[in-house]
Amino acid sequence: MTHHRSLQEILKAVHSGKMTVNDAVHHLKGLPYENLGYAKIDHHRGLRTGFPEVVFCQGKTSEQVTDILKRLSSKNPVVLATRADENVYKDVAKVIPHAAYNKDARMIVIRDPKHALNPQKDAGYILVVSAGTADIPVAEEAALTAESMGSRVERVYDVGVAGIHRLLDQKEMLDNANVVVVVAGMEGALASVVGGLVSKPVVAVPTSIGYGASFQGLAALLSMLNTCAEGVAVVNIDNGFGAGYFAHLINR
Amino acid sequence: MTHHRSLQEILKAVHSGKMTVNDAVHHLKGLPYENLGYAKIDHHRGLRTGFPEVVFCQGKTSEQVTDILKRLSSKNPVVLATRADENVYKDVAKVIPHAAYNKDARMIVIRDPKHALNPQKDAGYILVVSAGTADIPVAEEAALTAESMGSRVERVYDVGVAGIHRLLDQKEMLDNANVVVVVAGMEGALASVVGGLVSKPVVAVPTSIGYGASFQGLAALLSMLNTCAEGVAVVNIDNGFGAGYFAHLINR
Amino acid sequence: MTHHRSLQEILKAVHSGKMTVNDAVHHLKGLPYENLGYAKIDHHRGLRTGFPEVVFCQGKTSEQVTDILKRLSSKNPVVLATRADENVYKDVAKVIPHAAYNKDARMIVIRDPKHALNPQKDAGYILVVSAGTADIPVAEEAALTAESMGSRVERVYDVGVAGIHRLLDQKEMLDNANVVVVVAGMEGALASVVGGLVSKPVVAVPTSIGYGASFQGLAALLSMLNTCAEGVAVVNIDNGFGAGYFAHLINR
Amino acid sequence: MTHHRSLQEILKAVHSGKMTVNDAVHHLKGLPYENLGYAKIDHHRGLRTGFPEVVFCQGKTSEQVTDILKRLSSKNPVVLATRADENVYKDVAKVIPHAAYNKDARMIVIRDPKHALNPQKDAGYILVVSAGTADIPVAEEAALTAESMGSRVERVYDVGVAGIHRLLDQKEMLDNANVVVVVAGMEGALASVVGGLVSKPVVAVPTSIGYGASFQGLAALLSMLNTCAEGVAVVNIDNGFGAGYFAHLINR
Amino acid sequence: MTHHRSLQEILKAVHSGKMTVNDAVHHLKGLPYENLGYAKIDHHRGLRTGFPEVVFCQGKTSEQVTDILKRLSSKNPVVLATRADENVYKDVAKVIPHAAYNKDARMIVIRDPKHALNPQKDAGYILVVSAGTADIPVAEEAALTAESMGSRVERVYDVGVAGIHRLLDQKEMLDNANVVVVVAGMEGALASVVGGLVSKPVVAVPTSIGYGASFQGLAALLSMLNTCAEGVAVVNIDNGFGAGYFAHLINR
Amino acid sequence: MTHHRSLQEILKAVHSGKMTVNDAVHHLKGLPYENLGYAKIDHHRGLRTGFPEVVFCQGKTSEQVTDILKRLSSKNPVVLATRADENVYKDVAKVIPHAAYNKDARMIVIRDPKHALNPQKDAGYILVVSAGTADIPVAEEAALTAESMGSRVERVYDVGVAGIHRLLDQKEMLDNANVVVVVAGMEGALASVVGGLVSKPVVAVPTSIGYGASFQGLAALLSMLNTCAEGVAVVNIDNGFGAGYFAHLINR
Amino acid sequence: MTHHRSLQEILKAVHSGKMTVNDAVHHLKGLPYENLGYAKIDHHRGLRTGFPEVVFCQGKTSEQVTDILKRLSSKNPVVLATRADENVYKDVAKVIPHAAYNKDARMIVIRDPKHALNPQKDAGYILVVSAGTADIPVAEEAALTAESMGSRVERVYDVGVAGIHRLLDQKEMLDNANVVVVVAGMEGALASVVGGLVSKPVVAVPTSIGYGASFQGLAALLSMLNTCAEGVAVVNIDNGFGAGYFAHLINR
Amino acid sequence: MTHHRSLQEILKAVHSGKMTVNDAVHHLKGLPYENLGYAKIDHHRGLRTGFPEVVFCQGKTSEQVTDILKRLSSKNPVVLATRADENVYKDVAKVIPHAAYNKDARMIVIRDPKHALNPQKDAGYILVVSAGTADIPVAEEAALTAESMGSRVERVYDVGVAGIHRLLDQKEMLDNANVVVVVAGMEGALASVVGGLVSKPVVAVPTSIGYGASFQGLAALLSMLNTCAEGVAVVNIDNGFGAGYFAHLINR
């Protein structure tokens, strides 16, 4: 994998004649992605950012998703696809039989059987907290993403602030987490309350759950951005994947 | 005060000849307001809605405010003016010496000395709760309004959700109130948390305190409108007066 | 029901040896909610806020709604579910035969037959006023909610301000109400007009009825928040339930 | 004033030799505006639209305003300048001594003394109605504009819907108007109520009076656009001039 | 039709004993609307505003529309229903055979055969101008409304500003109209251009035609409200009915 | 084609008697468009702006599109229709057999076989760059538009900034383009990065690809308008056609 | 510090008689905050969240800030105040002579001289990256916050994407950071580009730098929330403090 | 200037021993910008994009602007600074005596006297068109930018669509331009009308001129983005500089 050589190594190889000028040009310019025409699969991303490209299925045909996943899974131990509906999964499963589907999270996970992931039970964990039952799909997307990347994840669901004792009961669970993901729609107040209770980073995910003046999640988004608690950062509305990914980077 | 007679009484008086047609026309048409040209002072409002017209000073000249207050206070035991800056008060005080000014709430209160207001110590009370120090002017506007109308008011300030124990400490105070006014800027989460704790009506007042994506109080407003707690209603941004007035109507 | 004991009572019991430390920990920590995994049913809410948790059906599966209602109705004389479509009701009715459905309001009401609710005819009432025919579903949600909680409710529908005599005709009905719920879409002006006519609290519900620059109820919402009338507070767009609940808290 | 000749007249004159080709080109192309470099004064507008160009002073220097007014007033019996602060007027008055200034409306009116305007007392009139005292400047801008153009104008101020009897009292005044201009800030409900009372066109002017969720007049604007009353059209926020102009076109 | 008597006449009748007190109460209070429970049909509106209530079908059931139309058409020579889809019309036509349907405008017109409407060919006319082919449904709603009310209407369609010669060609048509209705989506510039060309009132109707940053007609709406041309007023997005109604009030 | 004669030529002809007054009026007034009633086909546009009218199919019936295309294609070598779904194309193809359809771009292209378009391989080219796979339909609309007008177009797809090496690899392609069209949804950052790399005009097209706080393309639109790079201009969300057209005007 | 005892310890002490019931009530209820009336200083926060309360000066009087800082600094080794203008600092410095002021960041830092903070040179660091010179105040607020909390911070300023080589040059600095804070106004694209380059968490801070359609930072905020890069979370507009705090929690 | 060598040349030089590895690393990595700490001056930009970095003065101190300009002008024949107020200019002029200031455009232009710019009179020109007098500052910013870069610029001001003959009069000027910059506030309709008249690219600049529902230029911006004319692209509100720069890239 020459693309790991440093600039200096390549130049030294050129200088010593071990590498031709043309090869050097190729190495310096040719970063390892695969060109499917409609998509440029970024095999290099795993090396660069620690995890392979994740396929966002919305707006892609079933064929495109299948094709991209086939190529990604041939070179990576774990591959994820988000916002995948069940039909897409069925098409993928025909070609990649060990692909698994999580209906709640609408995610496809393809894990190389040789790379089983067994996070130790006493590993530091990410806590995913959701305000209501309807927020669970987004919460599961976050949880599954982080788990697929190798983090231990714990879940506490339906602890919205309207019955704050349900949340306070989980104080120990909150205190021991390395990072907390808070998933909430409507007014999104849960992020502020959790942020005030813990000393760890809180990743807030507004959801589009609500109606009327929630404006498809805008109310929760603004609420979380304006939190009076410290130690809270926010991702896009319904972006469970982004929160899980970000939380894993911290937990790692 | 003929304007209290019912339609039937007036018609009977006409029928019996006790009232001329012209007088009846006058009674039926002429509702008792006073026309200053630039303003029509609604002396009837006290009878109709239980409290005289309140003067919103913003956008009125000092002369206009003084003139209107003079006329209102001649016919009502208590008169209020909101959003009054100190200069307006000084002009008013020259003409109405017993006018009092509350700088925090930016309000002028004119109380007929013969109508001292002494709510009993054990009367049911309105609790005004504020999230932060900067929300106090709006909270005071609410408290002073309700007090001027005759309600007993208690205050609990600076109990934002980022340190929720400060709020939980006030559980007894919250439980015993007849109605709670919650004043909060930034993400306005306090309204939801209080709403989940009490069984009494909560009147939420978003404030413009905050910056960036608070958009001058929009974030708190949307948050409060989308509260997951039941029993919460909302007034305009920074509308302490409206909340105090509304709370008094409930507490009365 | 030990969860009603005060902190002091529990501590005294511990002190006197009547309660073990472990039991006390349990009492102090273990608030009575039931954990279904995807939902934490808050049986305590009835005690805390005066009415059991209300099930918001939108975003929940038919199974989840049925399961939650079964558990709630086993411990509460009256249970409500809002935003329930007819199919959900049919599934619920299979398991809870005495569940009733109101199609206009899209609500399921489950009332323990032993707790018949007969508000006296001369009880103080909530008046629900709607501007147009299309606002009736939201108005009915408000009315039915308050009735289910035990309030007497009167209705005046289709009295929008474009024909103000229809409203003025109801002056007596308005004057005698304890609290008025005003339901209006389009420009929502009815809330201001009613607010100017009565001396009781007005709970305004903007609806999403309208088109174009109504922006799904935003116009009515902003209109109601900016009302020039005093004594008006606002709930979320189309939130008939919230208005009925709030009105009942006042009327109670 | 050859620019009034029809195309056919000009072509006939060319055909008959009474007009040279060059003159015809000039006539057909050269519309009569005066080029000051920074502004092209449209002397033709009076003929085209019935009233000369009106100078919007905001964003123009005092010199520019004076210069434009001097030229316009030399060719037109009545010239208006809107959004003029008092300093601009003082500069204008040095050069055009008979220029008059209306402080409320922030307008300069220059009327050729030979063209005194005396609308007959019994002429059809425009009624300008304002909701509050603070809306008067915009209302006066509307009234003065229409008067300057030759319409008879009547005024009814401070009749907001919170005290609807003040408005109903003016029923006769409303019924007899040819067109009604309604000026209101806050929630702007007055336009709907007036629209429901009269059978004449209602021109609604939202004002920026209000605070918080009025968003500088947006609430009133949306309210007026979504009015449930028929026969209402709307102009820009604070656009008294536009409403007065439009009303005059109808009244004419 | 006693409801036409003036207050004074009624009072005189009471005084002279020609009318009993009870009858007078009835006359003064009982304005003539018909209460269907879900709707209060305003038979009085025809007298008050010059045209009977128009039925806005959106959000009403087919049964409700039919019922209301039956009652309205029994007392009025012309009745309109807007936003009616074809199925609603079919239901109406079963009961009111002479009901007519205009598919473009989505309107039902019910005209009493005895009141044929024949506006004279040389009557002053309303000109309805549309920018594009896709704006025609809204334009037709405007045109048909005004025609149903008795105005002569002329149409000029597809004259958007991108090919301004198509508009300039219609200069004579524009000049001779009493009032011009301009219907345009996208950027709505046509209203400004027409406003600059004519000396008559221009009623601008933004449409939701467009995509992306048109935000369902918001771009056209804002454009029309900010027009640099004088003599333009605006109605709600897609509100062809409102524009036609307003134009007829002017043209009448 | 008399409509190409200058004003002076026509006037000279009138003067010399070679043209009658009536003919001249016709020439001067009658610009060459064809009136279908619902549409005014602008045959003159090709002469005026360099390319015939392009048919925007959205909101037009299949019959209207077919009819307009038939007439346009009879007088122009190349005719385009955008936002055409496949069914519309099938109807068009029955009547215009050589009409071609591009499914990605949802465009119909009708090219007169006698006017084959063969841009030379070494002609200056427009480079169309897209950020993601889901942006390709909009990118293809841009590319196909410019190609249909005669420009050479090159494509570089799926080079979003999250893997910037994929873009940097295309530096040479970027450097040699005459103009670059950048198509990107989500945060639209690609426009700024490309703008910083090249010295040629960049036409940015925000797309509606994204979710949550992308608000249907608003995020990308605002991002592109606020670009810190110089030499970037923006078209409407999803307006591939507009970008391709604009790029061709530059490249020409 | 009894407030660290567990619930069980306290109960055991009560049981054994070592603690009276009253003391236990006090311990369980009385969390250690200090009540100034207008503010409740949360001395407990340091223990709960790892850092004492930070004073947000905006909206507080100079006296209030000084008072709060005096009390906080008496119990904490490091105390911060944000959004402090220079006059506030001068007042504070009179009372707390070792208070330091950073003009760029508008922050007051009060550090107990006995607790000097010397992060080791080879400690893991937070990298603060800013797009433009005008973003530096926000970037400095982030950097100073994290430094005050004990993190090592490195800075790379003025590396906006319009000249991407300036950023790519810092690749090594980026690769070696534990967490990257990206501060950018205008279109905020820098967050996406950095997010694509690094494998560490990126905390994005939109700033209000820009004009026109930046809408005071909204464009950058939306851009960052919609980033196509993974591993990016966002804080409020101009919230340098929040980003620095959050980054320190990760880096710790 | 080694930074112009291609990658291949450098590698060949390394291969042949003409360049050391260290020198090559330097060349490949070290792009020529100058690091002032608070700013990284991009001397390379002139080579990369054809024009040196332009200094946006807003948010920079007078010292920073002066310092950056001094360095830029030492290496470039023409340097621009935008949004410079007069005081900044005065500071700059002390150090760079030949710096010139244009008050209308608020720009500083520094031109090396040896590089006088004399565009030929018959060169292709950019036409800058403005709608109103108040738009001139933005128009001048566009014009001056393009002139400074070497383009010939013509100006046509105050030709808003309300008097369309003023624009049509300039048809020849429009037809002969290579590119047209349209500057307009309020409803921004001028861009569409010009776009329909010419066959050249139109760069539209919305301005913040207007009030009320113009929302600081949003109305004009949306209007221009939704133009029904082809061949129009848009820059940020008030971004005269961006439009002039973009136009020059086309005209070049």
PDB file of N, CA and C in Angstrom, chain F residues 74-114:
ATOM      1  N   SER F  74     -41.134  23.362 -34.929  1.00  0.00           N
ATOM      2  CA  SER F  74     -41.320  23.620 -36.356  1.00  0.00           C
ATOM      3  C   SER F  74     -40.501  24.822 -36.803  1.00  0.00           C
ATOM      4  N   LYS F  75     -40.057  25.615 -35.852  1.00  0.00           N
ATOM      5  CA  LYS F  75     -39.348  26.837 -36.248  1.00  0.00           C
ATOM      6  C   LYS F  75     -37.949  26.930 -35.678  1.00  0.00           C
ATOM      7  N   ASN F  76     -37.512  25.947 -34.905  1.00  0.00           N
ATOM      8  CA  ASN F  76     -36.204  26.044 -34.267  1.00  0.00           C
ATOM      9  C   ASN F  76     -35.448  24.730 -34.424  1.00  0.00           C
ATOM     10  N   PRO F  77     -34.147  24.801 -34.604  1.00  0.00           N
ATOM     11  CA  PRO F  77     -33.377  23.559 -34.789  1.00  0.00           C
ATOM     12  C   PRO F  77     -33.284  22.722 -33.516  1.00  0.00           C
ATOM     13  N   VAL F  78     -33.271  23.372 -32.341  1.00  0.00           N
ATOM     14  CA  VAL F  78     -33.180  22.626 -31.096  1.00  0.00           C
ATOM     15  C   VAL F  78     -34.220  23.173 -30.113  1.00  0.00           C
ATOM     16  N   VAL F  79     -34.954  22.275 -29.489  1.00  0.00           N
ATOM     17  CA  VAL F  79     -35.953  22.703 -28.519  1.00  0.00           C
ATOM     18  C   VAL F  79     -35.824  21.831 -27.270  1.00  0.00           C
ATOM     19  N   LEU F  80     -35.951  22.464 -26.119  1.00  0.00           N
ATOM     20  CA  LEU F  80     -35.799  21.733 -24.864  1.00  0.00           C
ATOM     21  C   LEU F  80     -37.077  21.804 -24.027  1.00  0.00           C
ATOM     22  N   ALA F  81     -37.323  20.728 -23.289  1.00  0.00           N
ATOM     23  CA  ALA F  81     -38.378  20.755 -22.262  1.00  0.00           C
ATOM     24  C   ALA F  81     -37.781  20.185 -20.985  1.00  0.00           C
ATOM     25  N   THR F  82     -37.958  20.895 -19.879  1.00  0.00           N
ATOM     26  CA  THR F  82     -37.369  20.450 -18.606  1.00  0.00           C
ATOM     27  C   THR F  82     -38.457  19.955 -17.655  1.00  0.00           C
ATOM     28  N   ARG F  83     -38.028  19.251 -16.598  1.00  0.00           N
ATOM     29  CA  ARG F  83     -38.942  18.705 -15.599  1.00  0.00           C
ATOM     30  C   ARG F  83     -40.070  17.899 -16.262  1.00  0.00           C
ATOM     31  N   ALA F  84     -39.687  17.131 -17.257  1.00  0.00           N
ATOM     32  CA  ALA F  84     -40.671  16.320 -17.970  1.00  0.00           C
ATOM     33  C   ALA F  84     -40.626  14.907 -17.420  1.00  0.00           C
ATOM     34  N   ASP F  85     -41.759  14.406 -16.955  1.00  0.00           N
ATOM     35  CA  ASP F  85     -41.706  13.014 -16.530  1.00  0.00           C
ATOM     36  C   ASP F  85     -41.883  12.117 -17.748  1.00  0.00           C
ATOM     37  N   GLU F  86     -41.656  10.827 -17.546  1.00  0.00           N
ATOM     38  CA  GLU F  86     -41.577   9.922 -18.687  1.00  0.00           C
ATOM     39  C   GLU F  86     -42.901   9.853 -19.445  1.00  0.00           C
ATOM     40  N   ASN F  87     -44.025   9.986 -18.747  1.00  0.00           N
ATOM     41  CA  ASN F  87     -45.310   9.904 -19.435  1.00  0.00           C
ATOM     42  C   ASN F  87     -45.498  11.062 -20.406  1.00  0.00           C
ATOM     43  N   VAL F  88     -45.076  12.226 -19.982  1.00  0.00           N
ATOM     44  CA  VAL F  88     -45.169  13.369 -20.880  1.00  0.00           C
ATOM     45  C   VAL F  88     -44.337  13.092 -22.122  1.00  0.00           C
ATOM     46  N   TYR F  89     -43.138  12.575 -21.903  1.00  0.00           N
ATOM     47  CA  TYR F  89     -42.277  12.280 -23.051  1.00  0.00           C
ATOM     48  C   TYR F  89     -42.971  11.315 -24.012  1.00  0.00           C
ATOM     49  N   LYS F  90     -43.606  10.274 -23.463  1.00  0.00           N
ATOM     50  CA  LYS F  90     -44.254   9.291 -24.339  1.00  0.00           C
ATOM     51  C   LYS F  90     -45.313   9.952 -25.206  1.00  0.00           C
ATOM     52  N   ASP F  91     -46.073  10.880 -24.624  1.00  0.00           N
ATOM     53  CA  ASP F  91     -47.078  11.589 -25.414  1.00  0.00           C
ATOM     54  C   ASP F  91     -46.423  12.452 -26.483  1.00  0.00           C
ATOM     55  N   VAL F  92     -45.344  13.111 -26.105  1.00  0.00           N
ATOM     56  CA  VAL F  92     -44.643  13.964 -27.069  1.00  0.00           C
ATOM     57  C   VAL F  92     -44.094  13.111 -28.208  1.00  0.00           C
ATOM     58  N   ALA F  93     -43.523  11.961 -27.857  1.00  0.00           N
ATOM     59  CA  ALA F  93     -42.850  11.139 -28.863  1.00  0.00           C
ATOM     60  C   ALA F  93     -43.821  10.608 -29.918  1.00  0.00           C
ATOM     61  N   LYS F  94     -45.102  10.490 -29.545  1.00  0.00           N
ATOM     62  CA  LYS F  94     -46.083  10.043 -30.550  1.00  0.00           C
ATOM     63  C   LYS F  94     -46.189  11.049 -31.682  1.00  0.00           C
ATOM     64  N   VAL F  95     -46.030  12.299 -31.336  1.00  0.00           N
ATOM     65  CA  VAL F  95     -46.233  13.366 -32.306  1.00  0.00           C
ATOM     66  C   VAL F  95     -44.907  13.831 -32.908  1.00  0.00           C
ATOM     67  N   ILE F  96     -43.863  13.797 -32.124  1.00  0.00           N
ATOM     68  CA  ILE F  96     -42.547  14.261 -32.592  1.00  0.00           C
ATOM     69  C   ILE F  96     -41.585  13.090 -32.424  1.00  0.00           C
ATOM     70  N   PRO F  97     -41.530  12.220 -33.411  1.00  0.00           N
ATOM     71  CA  PRO F  97     -40.797  10.961 -33.226  1.00  0.00           C
ATOM     72  C   PRO F  97     -39.307  11.139 -32.901  1.00  0.00           C
ATOM     73  N   HIS F  98     -38.701  12.193 -33.379  1.00  0.00           N
ATOM     74  CA  HIS F  98     -37.260  12.329 -33.113  1.00  0.00           C
ATOM     75  C   HIS F  98     -36.986  13.022 -31.777  1.00  0.00           C
ATOM     76  N   ALA F  99     -38.009  13.201 -30.971  1.00  0.00           N
ATOM     77  CA  ALA F  99     -37.778  13.739 -29.614  1.00  0.00           C
ATOM     78  C   ALA F  99     -37.018  12.702 -28.793  1.00  0.00           C
ATOM     79  N   ALA F 100     -36.010  13.145 -28.072  1.00  0.00           N
ATOM     80  CA  ALA F 100     -35.219  12.227 -27.242  1.00  0.00           C
ATOM     81  C   ALA F 100     -35.448  12.557 -25.775  1.00  0.00           C
ATOM     82  N   TYR F 101     -35.278  11.544 -24.939  1.00  0.00           N
ATOM     83  CA  TYR F 101     -35.548  11.746 -23.514  1.00  0.00           C
ATOM     84  C   TYR F 101     -34.336  11.345 -22.684  1.00  0.00           C
ATOM     85  N   ASN F 102     -33.974  12.190 -21.738  1.00  0.00           N
ATOM     86  CA  ASN F 102     -32.895  11.870 -20.803  1.00  0.00           C
ATOM     87  C   ASN F 102     -33.512  11.720 -19.427  1.00  0.00           C
ATOM     88  N   LYS F 103     -33.503  10.489 -18.959  1.00  0.00           N
ATOM     89  CA  LYS F 103     -34.234  10.161 -17.736  1.00  0.00           C
ATOM     90  C   LYS F 103     -33.594  10.805 -16.504  1.00  0.00           C
ATOM     91  N   ASP F 104     -32.271  10.771 -16.446  1.00  0.00           N
ATOM     92  CA  ASP F 104     -31.585  11.378 -15.305  1.00  0.00           C
ATOM     93  C   ASP F 104     -31.969  12.851 -15.162  1.00  0.00           C
ATOM     94  N   ALA F 105     -31.890  13.550 -16.299  1.00  0.00           N
ATOM     95  CA  ALA F 105     -32.111  14.997 -16.285  1.00  0.00           C
ATOM     96  C   ALA F 105     -33.586  15.351 -16.411  1.00  0.00           C
ATOM     97  N   ARG F 106     -34.425  14.373 -16.610  1.00  0.00           N
ATOM     98  CA  ARG F 106     -35.856  14.576 -16.866  1.00  0.00           C
ATOM     99  C   ARG F 106     -36.090  15.623 -17.957  1.00  0.00           C
ATOM    100  N   MET F 107     -35.328  15.513 -19.047  1.00  0.00           N
ATOM    101  CA  MET F 107     -35.446  16.492 -20.137  1.00  0.00           C
ATOM    102  C   MET F 107     -35.810  15.833 -21.464  1.00  0.00           C
ATOM    103  N   ILE F 108     -36.580  16.571 -22.242  1.00  0.00           N
ATOM    104  CA  ILE F 108     -36.848  16.192 -23.633  1.00  0.00           C
ATOM    105  C   ILE F 108     -36.029  17.113 -24.525  1.00  0.00           C
ATOM    106  N   VAL F 109     -35.308  16.519 -25.458  1.00  0.00           N
ATOM    107  CA  VAL F 109     -34.523  17.309 -26.413  1.00  0.00           C
ATOM    108  C   VAL F 109     -35.019  16.980 -27.811  1.00  0.00           C
ATOM    109  N   ILE F 110     -35.381  18.014 -28.541  1.00  0.00           N
ATOM    110  CA  ILE F 110     -35.843  17.821 -29.923  1.00  0.00           C
ATOM    111  C   ILE F 110     -34.871  18.547 -30.840  1.00  0.00           C
ATOM    112  N   ARG F 111     -34.138  17.769 -31.573  1.00  0.00           N
ATOM    113  CA  ARG F 111     -33.121  18.377 -32.420  1.00  0.00           C
ATOM    114  C   ARG F 111     -33.440  18.053 -33.875  1.00  0.00           C
ATOM    115  N   ASP F 112     -33.476  19.084 -34.679  1.00  0.00           N
ATOM    116  CA  ASP F 112     -33.688  18.916 -36.103  1.00  0.00           C
ATOM    117  C   ASP F 112     -32.521  18.087 -36.658  1.00  0.00           C
ATOM    118  N   PRO F 113     -32.817  16.903 -37.251  1.00  0.00           N
ATOM    119  CA  PRO F 113     -31.725  16.020 -37.696  1.00  0.00           C
ATOM    120  C   PRO F 113     -30.753  16.717 -38.639  1.00  0.00           C
ATOM    121  N   LYS F 114     -31.245  17.753 -39.304  1.00  0.00           N
ATOM    122  CA  LYS F 114     -30.347  18.453 -40.236  1.00  0.00           C
ATOM    123  C   LYS F 114     -29.343  19.333 -39.502  1.00  0.00           C
TER     124      LYS F 114
END
